[in-house]
PDB file of C-alpha atoms in Angstrom:
ATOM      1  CA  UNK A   1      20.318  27.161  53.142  1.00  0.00           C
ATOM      2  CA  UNK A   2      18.531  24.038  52.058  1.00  0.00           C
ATOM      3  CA  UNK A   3      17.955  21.398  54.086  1.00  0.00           C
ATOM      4  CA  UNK A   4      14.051  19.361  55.506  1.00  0.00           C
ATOM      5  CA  UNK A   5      15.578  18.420  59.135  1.00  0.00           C
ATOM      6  CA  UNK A   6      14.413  19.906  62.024  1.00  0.00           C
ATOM      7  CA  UNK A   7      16.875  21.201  64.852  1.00  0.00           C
ATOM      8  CA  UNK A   8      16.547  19.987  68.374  1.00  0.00           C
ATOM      9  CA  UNK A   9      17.435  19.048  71.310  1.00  0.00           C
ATOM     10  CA  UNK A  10      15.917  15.990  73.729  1.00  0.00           C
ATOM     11  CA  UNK A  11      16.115  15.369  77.199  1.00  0.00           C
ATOM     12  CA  UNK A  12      17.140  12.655  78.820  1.00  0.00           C
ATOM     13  CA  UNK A  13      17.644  11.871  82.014  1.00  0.00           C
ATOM     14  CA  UNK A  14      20.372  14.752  83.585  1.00  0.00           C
ATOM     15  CA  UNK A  15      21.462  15.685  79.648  1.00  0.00           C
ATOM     16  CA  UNK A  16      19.890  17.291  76.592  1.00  0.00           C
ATOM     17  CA  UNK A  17      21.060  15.608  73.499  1.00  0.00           C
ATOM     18  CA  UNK A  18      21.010  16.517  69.537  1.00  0.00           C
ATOM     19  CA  UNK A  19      19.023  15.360  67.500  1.00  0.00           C
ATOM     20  CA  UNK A  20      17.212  16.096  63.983  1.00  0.00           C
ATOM     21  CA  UNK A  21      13.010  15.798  62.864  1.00  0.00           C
ATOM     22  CA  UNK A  22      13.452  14.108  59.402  1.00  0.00           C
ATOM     23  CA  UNK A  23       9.992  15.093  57.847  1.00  0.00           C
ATOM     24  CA  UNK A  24       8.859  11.296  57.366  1.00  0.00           C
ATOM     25  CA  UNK A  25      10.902   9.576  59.012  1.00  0.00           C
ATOM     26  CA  UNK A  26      10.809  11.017  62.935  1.00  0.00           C
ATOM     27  CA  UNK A  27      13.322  12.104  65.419  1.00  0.00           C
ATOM     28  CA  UNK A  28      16.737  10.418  65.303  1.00  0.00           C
ATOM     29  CA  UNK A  29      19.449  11.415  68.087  1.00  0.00           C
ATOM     30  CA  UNK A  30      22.479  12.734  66.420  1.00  0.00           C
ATOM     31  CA  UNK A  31      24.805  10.423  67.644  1.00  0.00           C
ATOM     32  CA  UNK A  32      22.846   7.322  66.366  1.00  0.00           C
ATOM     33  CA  UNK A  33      23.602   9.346  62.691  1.00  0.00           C
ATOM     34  CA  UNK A  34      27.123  10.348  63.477  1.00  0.00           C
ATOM     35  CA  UNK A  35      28.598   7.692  66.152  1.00  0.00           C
ATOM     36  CA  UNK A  36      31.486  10.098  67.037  1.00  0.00           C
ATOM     37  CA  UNK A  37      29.569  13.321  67.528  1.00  0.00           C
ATOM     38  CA  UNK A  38      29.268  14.261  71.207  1.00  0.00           C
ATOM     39  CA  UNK A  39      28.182  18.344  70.630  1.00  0.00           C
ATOM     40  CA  UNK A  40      24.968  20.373  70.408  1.00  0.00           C
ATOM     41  CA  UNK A  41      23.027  21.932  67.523  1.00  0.00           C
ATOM     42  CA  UNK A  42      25.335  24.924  67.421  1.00  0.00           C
ATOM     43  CA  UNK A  43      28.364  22.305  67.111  1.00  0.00           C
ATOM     44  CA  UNK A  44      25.758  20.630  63.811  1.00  0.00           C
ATOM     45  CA  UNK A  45      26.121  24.675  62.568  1.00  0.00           C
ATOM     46  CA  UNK A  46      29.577  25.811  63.345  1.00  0.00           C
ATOM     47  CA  UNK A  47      30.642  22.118  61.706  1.00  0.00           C
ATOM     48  CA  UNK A  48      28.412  22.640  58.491  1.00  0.00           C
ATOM     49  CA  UNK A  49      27.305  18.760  59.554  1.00  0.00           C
ATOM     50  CA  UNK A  50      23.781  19.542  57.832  1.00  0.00           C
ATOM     51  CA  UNK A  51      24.222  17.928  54.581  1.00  0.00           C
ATOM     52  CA  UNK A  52      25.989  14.998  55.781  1.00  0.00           C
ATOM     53  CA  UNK A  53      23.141  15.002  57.842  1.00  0.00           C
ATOM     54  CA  UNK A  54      20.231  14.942  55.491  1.00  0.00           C
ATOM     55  CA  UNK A  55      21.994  12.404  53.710  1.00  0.00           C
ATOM     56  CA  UNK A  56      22.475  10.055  56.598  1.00  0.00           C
ATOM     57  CA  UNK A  57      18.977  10.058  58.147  1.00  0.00           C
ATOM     58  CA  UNK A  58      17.608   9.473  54.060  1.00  0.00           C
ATOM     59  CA  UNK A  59      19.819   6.234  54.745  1.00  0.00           C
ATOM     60  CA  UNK A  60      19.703   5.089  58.392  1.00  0.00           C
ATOM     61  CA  UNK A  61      17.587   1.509  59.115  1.00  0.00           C
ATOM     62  CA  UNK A  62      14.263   2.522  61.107  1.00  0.00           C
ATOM     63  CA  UNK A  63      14.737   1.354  64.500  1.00  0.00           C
ATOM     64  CA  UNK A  64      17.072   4.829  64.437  1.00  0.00           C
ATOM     65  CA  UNK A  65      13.914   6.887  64.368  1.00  0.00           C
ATOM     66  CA  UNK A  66      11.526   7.609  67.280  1.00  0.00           C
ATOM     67  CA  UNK A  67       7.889   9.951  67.472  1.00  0.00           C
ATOM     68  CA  UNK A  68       9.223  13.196  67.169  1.00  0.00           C
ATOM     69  CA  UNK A  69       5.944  13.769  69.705  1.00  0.00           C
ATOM     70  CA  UNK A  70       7.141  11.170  72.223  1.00  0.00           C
ATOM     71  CA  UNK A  71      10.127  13.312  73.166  1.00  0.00           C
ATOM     72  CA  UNK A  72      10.851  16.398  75.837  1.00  0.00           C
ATOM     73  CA  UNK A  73      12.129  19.093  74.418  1.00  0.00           C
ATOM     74  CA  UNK A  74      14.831  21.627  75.670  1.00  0.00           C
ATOM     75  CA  UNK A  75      16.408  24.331  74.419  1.00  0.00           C
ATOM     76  CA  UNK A  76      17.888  23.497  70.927  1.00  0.00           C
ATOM     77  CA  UNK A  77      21.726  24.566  72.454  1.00  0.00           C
ATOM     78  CA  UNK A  78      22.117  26.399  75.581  1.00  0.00           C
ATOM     79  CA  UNK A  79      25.280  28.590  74.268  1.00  0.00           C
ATOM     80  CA  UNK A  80      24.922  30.561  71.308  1.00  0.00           C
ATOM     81  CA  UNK A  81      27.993  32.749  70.708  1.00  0.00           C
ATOM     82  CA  UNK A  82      26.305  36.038  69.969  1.00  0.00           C
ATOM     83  CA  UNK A  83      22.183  37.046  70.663  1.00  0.00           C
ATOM     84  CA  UNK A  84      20.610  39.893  69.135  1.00  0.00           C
ATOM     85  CA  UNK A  85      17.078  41.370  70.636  1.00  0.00           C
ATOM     86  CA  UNK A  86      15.118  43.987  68.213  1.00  0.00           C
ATOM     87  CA  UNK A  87      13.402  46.610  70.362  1.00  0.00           C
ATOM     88  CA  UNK A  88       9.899  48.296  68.727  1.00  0.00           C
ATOM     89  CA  UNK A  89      10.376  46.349  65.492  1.00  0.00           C
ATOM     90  CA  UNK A  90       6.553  45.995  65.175  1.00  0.00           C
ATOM     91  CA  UNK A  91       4.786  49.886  64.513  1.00  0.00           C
ATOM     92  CA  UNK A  92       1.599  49.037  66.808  1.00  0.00           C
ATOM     93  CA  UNK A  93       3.753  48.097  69.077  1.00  0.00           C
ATOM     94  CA  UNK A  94       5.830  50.872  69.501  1.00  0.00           C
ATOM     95  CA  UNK A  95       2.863  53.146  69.218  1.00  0.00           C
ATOM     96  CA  UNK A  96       0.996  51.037  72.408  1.00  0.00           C
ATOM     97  CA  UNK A  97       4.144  52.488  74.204  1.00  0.00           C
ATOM     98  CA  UNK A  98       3.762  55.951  72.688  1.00  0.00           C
ATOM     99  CA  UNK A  99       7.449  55.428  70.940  1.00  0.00           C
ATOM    100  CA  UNK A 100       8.109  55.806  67.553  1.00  0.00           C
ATOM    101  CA  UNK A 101      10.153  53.486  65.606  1.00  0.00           C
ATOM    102  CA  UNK A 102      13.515  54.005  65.985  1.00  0.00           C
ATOM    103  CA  UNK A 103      15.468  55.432  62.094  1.00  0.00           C
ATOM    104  CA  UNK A 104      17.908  52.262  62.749  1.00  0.00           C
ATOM    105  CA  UNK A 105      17.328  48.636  64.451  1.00  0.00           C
ATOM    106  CA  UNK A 106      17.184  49.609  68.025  1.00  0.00           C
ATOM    107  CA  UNK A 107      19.130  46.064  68.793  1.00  0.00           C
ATOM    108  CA  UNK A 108      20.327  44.859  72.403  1.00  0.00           C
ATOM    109  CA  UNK A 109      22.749  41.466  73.251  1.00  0.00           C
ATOM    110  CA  UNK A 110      21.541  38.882  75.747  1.00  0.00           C
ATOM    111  CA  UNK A 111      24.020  36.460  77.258  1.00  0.00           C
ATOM    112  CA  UNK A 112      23.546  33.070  77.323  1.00  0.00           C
ATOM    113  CA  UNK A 113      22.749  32.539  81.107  1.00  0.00           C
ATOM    114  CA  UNK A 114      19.264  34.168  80.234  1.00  0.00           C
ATOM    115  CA  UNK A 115      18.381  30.768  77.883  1.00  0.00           C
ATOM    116  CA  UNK A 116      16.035  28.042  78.626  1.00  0.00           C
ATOM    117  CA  UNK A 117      14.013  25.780  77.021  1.00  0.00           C
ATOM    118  CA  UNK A 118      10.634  24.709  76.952  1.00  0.00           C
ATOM    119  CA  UNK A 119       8.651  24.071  79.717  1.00  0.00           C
ATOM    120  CA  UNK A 120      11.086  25.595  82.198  1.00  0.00           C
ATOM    121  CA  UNK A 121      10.351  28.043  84.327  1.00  0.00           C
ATOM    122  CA  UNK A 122      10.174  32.205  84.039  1.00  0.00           C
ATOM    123  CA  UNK A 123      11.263  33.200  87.068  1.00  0.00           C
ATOM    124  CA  UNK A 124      10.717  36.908  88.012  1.00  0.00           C
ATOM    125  CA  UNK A 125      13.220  38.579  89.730  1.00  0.00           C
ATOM    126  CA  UNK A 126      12.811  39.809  93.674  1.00  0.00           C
ATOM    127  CA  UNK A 127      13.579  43.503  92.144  1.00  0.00           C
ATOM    128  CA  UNK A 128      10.832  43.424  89.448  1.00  0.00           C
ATOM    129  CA  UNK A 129       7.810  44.830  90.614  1.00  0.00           C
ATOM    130  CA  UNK A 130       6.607  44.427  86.335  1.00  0.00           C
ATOM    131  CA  UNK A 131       7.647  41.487  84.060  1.00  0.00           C
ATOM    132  CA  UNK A 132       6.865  40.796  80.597  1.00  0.00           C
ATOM    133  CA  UNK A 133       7.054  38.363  78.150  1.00  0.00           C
ATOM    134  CA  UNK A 134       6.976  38.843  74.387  1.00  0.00           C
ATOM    135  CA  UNK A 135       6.405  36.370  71.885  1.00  0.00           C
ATOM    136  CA  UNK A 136       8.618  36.656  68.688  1.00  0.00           C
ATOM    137  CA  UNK A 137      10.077  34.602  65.801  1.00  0.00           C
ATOM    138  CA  UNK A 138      14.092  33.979  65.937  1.00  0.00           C
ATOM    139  CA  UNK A 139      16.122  33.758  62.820  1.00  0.00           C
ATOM    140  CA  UNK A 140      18.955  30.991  63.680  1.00  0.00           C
ATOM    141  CA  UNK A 141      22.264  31.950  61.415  1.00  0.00           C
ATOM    142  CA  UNK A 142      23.423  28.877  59.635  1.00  0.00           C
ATOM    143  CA  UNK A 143      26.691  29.911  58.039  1.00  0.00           C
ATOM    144  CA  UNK A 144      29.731  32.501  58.387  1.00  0.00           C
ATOM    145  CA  UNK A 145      27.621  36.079  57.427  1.00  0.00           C
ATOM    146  CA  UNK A 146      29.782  39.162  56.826  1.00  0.00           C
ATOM    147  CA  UNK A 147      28.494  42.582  54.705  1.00  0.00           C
ATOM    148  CA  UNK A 148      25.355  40.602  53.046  1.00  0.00           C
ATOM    149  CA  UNK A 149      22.957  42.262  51.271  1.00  0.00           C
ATOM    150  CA  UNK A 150      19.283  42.317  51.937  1.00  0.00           C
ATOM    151  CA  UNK A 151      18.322  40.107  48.937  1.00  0.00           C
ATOM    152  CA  UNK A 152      20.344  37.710  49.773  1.00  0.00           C
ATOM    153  CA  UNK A 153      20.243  37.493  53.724  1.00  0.00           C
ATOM    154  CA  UNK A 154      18.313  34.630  53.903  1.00  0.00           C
ATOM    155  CA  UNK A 155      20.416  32.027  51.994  1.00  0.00           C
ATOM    156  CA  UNK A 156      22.038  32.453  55.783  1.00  0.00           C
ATOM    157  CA  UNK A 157      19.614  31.452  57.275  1.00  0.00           C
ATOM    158  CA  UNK A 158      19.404  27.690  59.192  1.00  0.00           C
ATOM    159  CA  UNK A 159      16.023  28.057  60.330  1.00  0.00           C
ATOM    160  CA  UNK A 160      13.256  29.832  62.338  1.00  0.00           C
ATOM    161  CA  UNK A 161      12.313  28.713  65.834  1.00  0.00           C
ATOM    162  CA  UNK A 162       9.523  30.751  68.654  1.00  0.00           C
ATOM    163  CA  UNK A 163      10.871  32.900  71.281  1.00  0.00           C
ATOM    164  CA  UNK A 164       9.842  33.961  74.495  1.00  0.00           C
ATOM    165  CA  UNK A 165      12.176  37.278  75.501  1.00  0.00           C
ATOM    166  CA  UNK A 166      11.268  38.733  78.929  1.00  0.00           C
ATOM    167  CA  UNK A 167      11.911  41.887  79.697  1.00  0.00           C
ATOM    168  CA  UNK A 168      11.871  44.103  83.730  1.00  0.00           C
ATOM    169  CA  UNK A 169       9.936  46.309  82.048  1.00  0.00           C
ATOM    170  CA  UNK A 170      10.038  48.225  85.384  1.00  0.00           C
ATOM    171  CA  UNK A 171      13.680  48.348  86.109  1.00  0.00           C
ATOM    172  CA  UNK A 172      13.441  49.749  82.158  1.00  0.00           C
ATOM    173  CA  UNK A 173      11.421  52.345  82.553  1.00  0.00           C
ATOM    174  CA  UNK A 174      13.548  53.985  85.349  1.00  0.00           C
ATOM    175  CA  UNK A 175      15.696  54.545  82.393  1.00  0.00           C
ATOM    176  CA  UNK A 176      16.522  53.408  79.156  1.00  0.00           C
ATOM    177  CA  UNK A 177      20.413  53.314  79.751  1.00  0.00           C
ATOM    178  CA  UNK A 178      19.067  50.221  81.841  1.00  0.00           C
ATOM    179  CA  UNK A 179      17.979  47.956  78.913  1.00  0.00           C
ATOM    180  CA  UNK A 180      20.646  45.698  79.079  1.00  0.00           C
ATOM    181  CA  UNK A 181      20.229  45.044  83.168  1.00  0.00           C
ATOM    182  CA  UNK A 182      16.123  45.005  82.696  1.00  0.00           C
ATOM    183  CA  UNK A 183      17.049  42.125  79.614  1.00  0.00           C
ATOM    184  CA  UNK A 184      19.408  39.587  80.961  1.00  0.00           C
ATOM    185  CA  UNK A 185      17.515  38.110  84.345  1.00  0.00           C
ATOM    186  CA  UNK A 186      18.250  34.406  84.330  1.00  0.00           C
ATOM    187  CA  UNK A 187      15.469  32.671  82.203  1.00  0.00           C
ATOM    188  CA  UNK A 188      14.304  35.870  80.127  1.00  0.00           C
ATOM    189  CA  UNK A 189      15.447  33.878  76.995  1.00  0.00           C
ATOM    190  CA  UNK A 190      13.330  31.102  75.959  1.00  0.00           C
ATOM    191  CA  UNK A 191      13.347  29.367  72.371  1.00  0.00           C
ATOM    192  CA  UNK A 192      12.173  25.970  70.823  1.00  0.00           C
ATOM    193  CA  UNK A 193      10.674  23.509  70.421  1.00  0.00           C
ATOM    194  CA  UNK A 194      12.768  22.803  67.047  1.00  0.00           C
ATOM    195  CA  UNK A 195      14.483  25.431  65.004  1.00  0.00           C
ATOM    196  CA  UNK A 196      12.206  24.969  61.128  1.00  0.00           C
ATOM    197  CA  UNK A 197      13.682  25.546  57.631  1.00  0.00           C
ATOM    198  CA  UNK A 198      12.737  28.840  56.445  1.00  0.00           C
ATOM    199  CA  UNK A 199      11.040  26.926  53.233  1.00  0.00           C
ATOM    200  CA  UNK A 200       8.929  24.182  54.912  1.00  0.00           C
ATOM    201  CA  UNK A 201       7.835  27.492  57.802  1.00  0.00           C
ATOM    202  CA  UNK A 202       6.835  29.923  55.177  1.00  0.00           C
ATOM    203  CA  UNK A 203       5.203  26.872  52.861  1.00  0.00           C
ATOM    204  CA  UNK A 204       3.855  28.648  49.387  1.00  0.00           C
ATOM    205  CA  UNK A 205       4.084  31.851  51.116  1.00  0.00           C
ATOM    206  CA  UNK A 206       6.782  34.129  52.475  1.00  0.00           C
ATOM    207  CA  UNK A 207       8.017  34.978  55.271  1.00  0.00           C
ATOM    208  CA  UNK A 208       6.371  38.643  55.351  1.00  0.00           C
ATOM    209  CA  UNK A 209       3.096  36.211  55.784  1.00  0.00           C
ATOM    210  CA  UNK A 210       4.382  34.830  59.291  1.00  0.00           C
ATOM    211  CA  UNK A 211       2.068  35.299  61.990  1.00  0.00           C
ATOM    212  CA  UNK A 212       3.526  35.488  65.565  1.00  0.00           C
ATOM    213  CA  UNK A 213       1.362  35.798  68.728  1.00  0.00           C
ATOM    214  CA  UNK A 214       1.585  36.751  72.260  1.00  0.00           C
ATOM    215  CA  UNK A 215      -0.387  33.782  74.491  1.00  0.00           C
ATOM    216  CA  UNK A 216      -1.027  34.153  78.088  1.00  0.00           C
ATOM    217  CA  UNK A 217      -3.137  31.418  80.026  1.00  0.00           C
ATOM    218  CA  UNK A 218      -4.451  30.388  76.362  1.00  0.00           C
ATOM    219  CA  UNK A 219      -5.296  33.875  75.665  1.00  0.00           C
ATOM    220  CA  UNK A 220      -4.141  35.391  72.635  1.00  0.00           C
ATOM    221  CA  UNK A 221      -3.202  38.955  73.834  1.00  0.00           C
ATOM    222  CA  UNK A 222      -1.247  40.174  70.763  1.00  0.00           C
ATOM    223  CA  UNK A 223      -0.778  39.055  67.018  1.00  0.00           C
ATOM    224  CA  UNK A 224       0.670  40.658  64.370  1.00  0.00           C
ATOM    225  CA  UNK A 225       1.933  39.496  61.045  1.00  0.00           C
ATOM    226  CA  UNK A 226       6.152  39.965  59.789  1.00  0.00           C
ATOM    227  CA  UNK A 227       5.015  41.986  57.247  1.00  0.00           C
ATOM    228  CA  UNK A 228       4.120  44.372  59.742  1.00  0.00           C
ATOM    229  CA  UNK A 229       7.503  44.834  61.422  1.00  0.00           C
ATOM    230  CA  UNK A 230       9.404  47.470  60.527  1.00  0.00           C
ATOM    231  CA  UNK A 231      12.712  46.079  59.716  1.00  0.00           C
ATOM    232  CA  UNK A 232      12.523  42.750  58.246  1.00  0.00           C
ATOM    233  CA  UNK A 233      14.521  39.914  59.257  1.00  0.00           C
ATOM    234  CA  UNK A 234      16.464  40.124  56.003  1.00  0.00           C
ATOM    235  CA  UNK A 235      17.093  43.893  56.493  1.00  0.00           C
ATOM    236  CA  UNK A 236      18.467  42.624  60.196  1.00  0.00           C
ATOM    237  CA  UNK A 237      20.663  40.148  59.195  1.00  0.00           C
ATOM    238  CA  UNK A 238      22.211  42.108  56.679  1.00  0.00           C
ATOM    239  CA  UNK A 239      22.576  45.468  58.911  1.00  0.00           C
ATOM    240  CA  UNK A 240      23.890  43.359  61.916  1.00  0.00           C
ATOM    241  CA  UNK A 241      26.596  41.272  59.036  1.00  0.00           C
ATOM    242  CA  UNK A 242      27.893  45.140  58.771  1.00  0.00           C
ATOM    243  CA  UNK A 243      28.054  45.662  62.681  1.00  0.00           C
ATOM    244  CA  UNK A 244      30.118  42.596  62.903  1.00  0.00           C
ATOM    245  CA  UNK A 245      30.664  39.085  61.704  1.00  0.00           C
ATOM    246  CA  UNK A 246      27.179  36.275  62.398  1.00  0.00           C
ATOM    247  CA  UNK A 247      28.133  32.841  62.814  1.00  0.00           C
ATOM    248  CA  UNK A 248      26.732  29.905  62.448  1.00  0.00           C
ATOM    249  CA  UNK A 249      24.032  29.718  65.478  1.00  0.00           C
ATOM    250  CA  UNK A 250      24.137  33.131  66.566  1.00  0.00           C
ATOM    251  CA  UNK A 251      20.500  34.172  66.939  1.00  0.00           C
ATOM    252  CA  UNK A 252      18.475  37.630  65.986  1.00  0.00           C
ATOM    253  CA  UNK A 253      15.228  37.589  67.859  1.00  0.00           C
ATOM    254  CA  UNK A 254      13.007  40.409  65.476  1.00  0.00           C
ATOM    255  CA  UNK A 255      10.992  41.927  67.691  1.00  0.00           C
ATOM    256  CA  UNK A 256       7.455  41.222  69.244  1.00  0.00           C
ATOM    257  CA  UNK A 257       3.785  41.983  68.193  1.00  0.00           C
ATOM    258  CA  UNK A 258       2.973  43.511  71.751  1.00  0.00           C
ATOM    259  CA  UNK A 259       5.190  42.751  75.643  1.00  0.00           C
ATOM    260  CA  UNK A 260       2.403  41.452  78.071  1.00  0.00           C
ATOM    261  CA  UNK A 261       2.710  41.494  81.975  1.00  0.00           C
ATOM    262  CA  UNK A 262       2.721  37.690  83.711  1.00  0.00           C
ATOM    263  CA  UNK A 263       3.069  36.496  87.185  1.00  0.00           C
ATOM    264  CA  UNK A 264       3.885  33.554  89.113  1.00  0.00           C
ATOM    265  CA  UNK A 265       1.380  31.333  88.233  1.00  0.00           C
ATOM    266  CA  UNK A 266       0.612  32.342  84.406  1.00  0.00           C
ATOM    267  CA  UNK A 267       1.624  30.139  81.634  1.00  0.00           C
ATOM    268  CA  UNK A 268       3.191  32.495  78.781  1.00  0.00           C
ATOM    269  CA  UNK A 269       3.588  30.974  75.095  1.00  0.00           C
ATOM    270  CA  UNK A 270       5.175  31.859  71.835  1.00  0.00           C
ATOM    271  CA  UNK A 271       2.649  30.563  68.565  1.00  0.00           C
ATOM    272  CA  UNK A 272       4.726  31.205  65.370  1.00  0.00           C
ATOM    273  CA  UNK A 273       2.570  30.077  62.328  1.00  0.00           C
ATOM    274  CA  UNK A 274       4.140  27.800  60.367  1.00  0.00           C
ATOM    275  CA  UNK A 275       7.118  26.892  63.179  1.00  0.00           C
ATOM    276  CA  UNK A 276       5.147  26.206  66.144  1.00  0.00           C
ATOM    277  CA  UNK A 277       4.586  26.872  69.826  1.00  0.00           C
ATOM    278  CA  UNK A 278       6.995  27.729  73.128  1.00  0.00           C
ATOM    279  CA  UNK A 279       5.477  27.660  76.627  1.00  0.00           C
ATOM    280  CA  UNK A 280       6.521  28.011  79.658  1.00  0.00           C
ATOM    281  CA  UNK A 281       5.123  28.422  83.443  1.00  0.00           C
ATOM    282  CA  UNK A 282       6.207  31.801  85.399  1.00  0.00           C
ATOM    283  CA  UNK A 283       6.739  31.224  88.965  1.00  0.00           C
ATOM    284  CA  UNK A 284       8.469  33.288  91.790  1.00  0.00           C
ATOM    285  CA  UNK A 285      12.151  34.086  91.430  1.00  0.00           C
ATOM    286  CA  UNK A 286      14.877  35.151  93.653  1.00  0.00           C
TER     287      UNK A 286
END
């Protein structure tokens, strides 16, 4: 897909509100664009409102625009149809937990009570005695995706935006039949700031040359590159299009460089090279 807008959402006051990053211009709400819209981002996807958009913030007078850096951020939507985790995409990673890489995309489905935005809390749950938070980049699907091919996966693709997928790691290793319980706490799904074009996040390189790093307290505790994963997120979209129809905002999340353990009181972050950085505060949960 090609398009220069960014994909947010704003806060303010009780609601979060649409709105676009035009690369000179600033942030414009997209209701100051399109008078009549009253959705989120996903609605922007599912309505293929991009171009229209584009065109209409190229056009608009300036007193539409505001600093994109003056704004609080929430999640881009809080309801995507259909999102895809990647376990042990990464091969250090999956050798740190002395697994090997599974022959197939070892992929899991989160619901959307698990999503926050940035800033907002982690909260660990009573019956997690070990919590962790990995860092990843999310591929955001931009258009109806059915039986694609590798090559030409990422012509799907709306954008890129950091992740922040928490996992009872725990309740997990009781059992592995318990990945989808130790996945889907309440807040173990953050993503934003803004979801990036592919072309302006990979610049003059590719996406293979994406760096993605695991922060906790300001410490970088694990980095790894996409080139390093084992699946790429081409080879994902295209082998989940032939699981089952993608549409436009469902979300693969493809895997993290390395899971680290946080506790009420740590500050965990998502730095995607390129696409920018998620954090959020961990505190005590019920």
């Amino acid at each position: 897909m090609n398009h220069t807008l960014h994909l947010c959402s704003v806060r303010a006051d009780a609601e979060e509100l649409a709105a676009v990053v035009h690369p000179r211009r600033g942030l414009a709400l997209v209701r100051d664009l399109l008078p009549d819209f009253t959705g989120d981002i996903r609605q922007v996807l599912a309505e293929d409102l991009l171009e229209r958009l584009e065109k209409l913030a190229e056009a608009a007078d300036d007193g539409v625009f505001r600093d994109s850096d003056s704004v609080t951020y929430g999640a881009p939507y809080r309801h995507p149809r259909m999102l895809w985790g990647i376990g042990l995409n990464y091969v250090e990673h999956a050798s740190d937990l002395s697994e090997g890489v599974p022959e197939e995309p070892a992929s899991f489905i989160k619901g959307d009570h698990t999503v926050i935005g940035p800033g907002e809390d982690i909260p660990i749950p009573a019956q997690s005695g070990r919590t962790t938070t990995e860092a990843e980049v999310a591929v955001v699907i931009g258009r109806y995706c059915r039986n694609v091919e590798v090559e030409d996966a990422l012509d799907y693709v709306a954008g890129v935006v950091p992740v922040l997928d928490q996992t009872a790691e725990d309740i997990l290793q009781r059992n592995p039949r318990f990945l989808t319980r130790s996945k889907n706490f309440p807040g173990f799904f953050s993503f934003g700031p803004r979801i990036v074009p592919l072309a302006e996040a990979v610049g003059a390189g590719t996406l293979a040359d994406m760096q993605v790093s695991t922060v906790v307290n300001g410490e970088v505790r694990r980095t790894n590159t996409v080139s390093h994963m084992r699946y790429s997120p081409e080879y994902l979209i295209s082998f989940h299009s032939k699981v089952m129809p993608l549409y436009p905002g469902d979300i693969i999340s493809t895997g993290t460089p390395g899971a680290i353990h946080v506790r009420p009181g740590d500050t965990a972050e998502a730095r995607v090279s390129g696409v920018g950085t998620l954090s959020n505060p961990v505190t005590a949960g019920g």
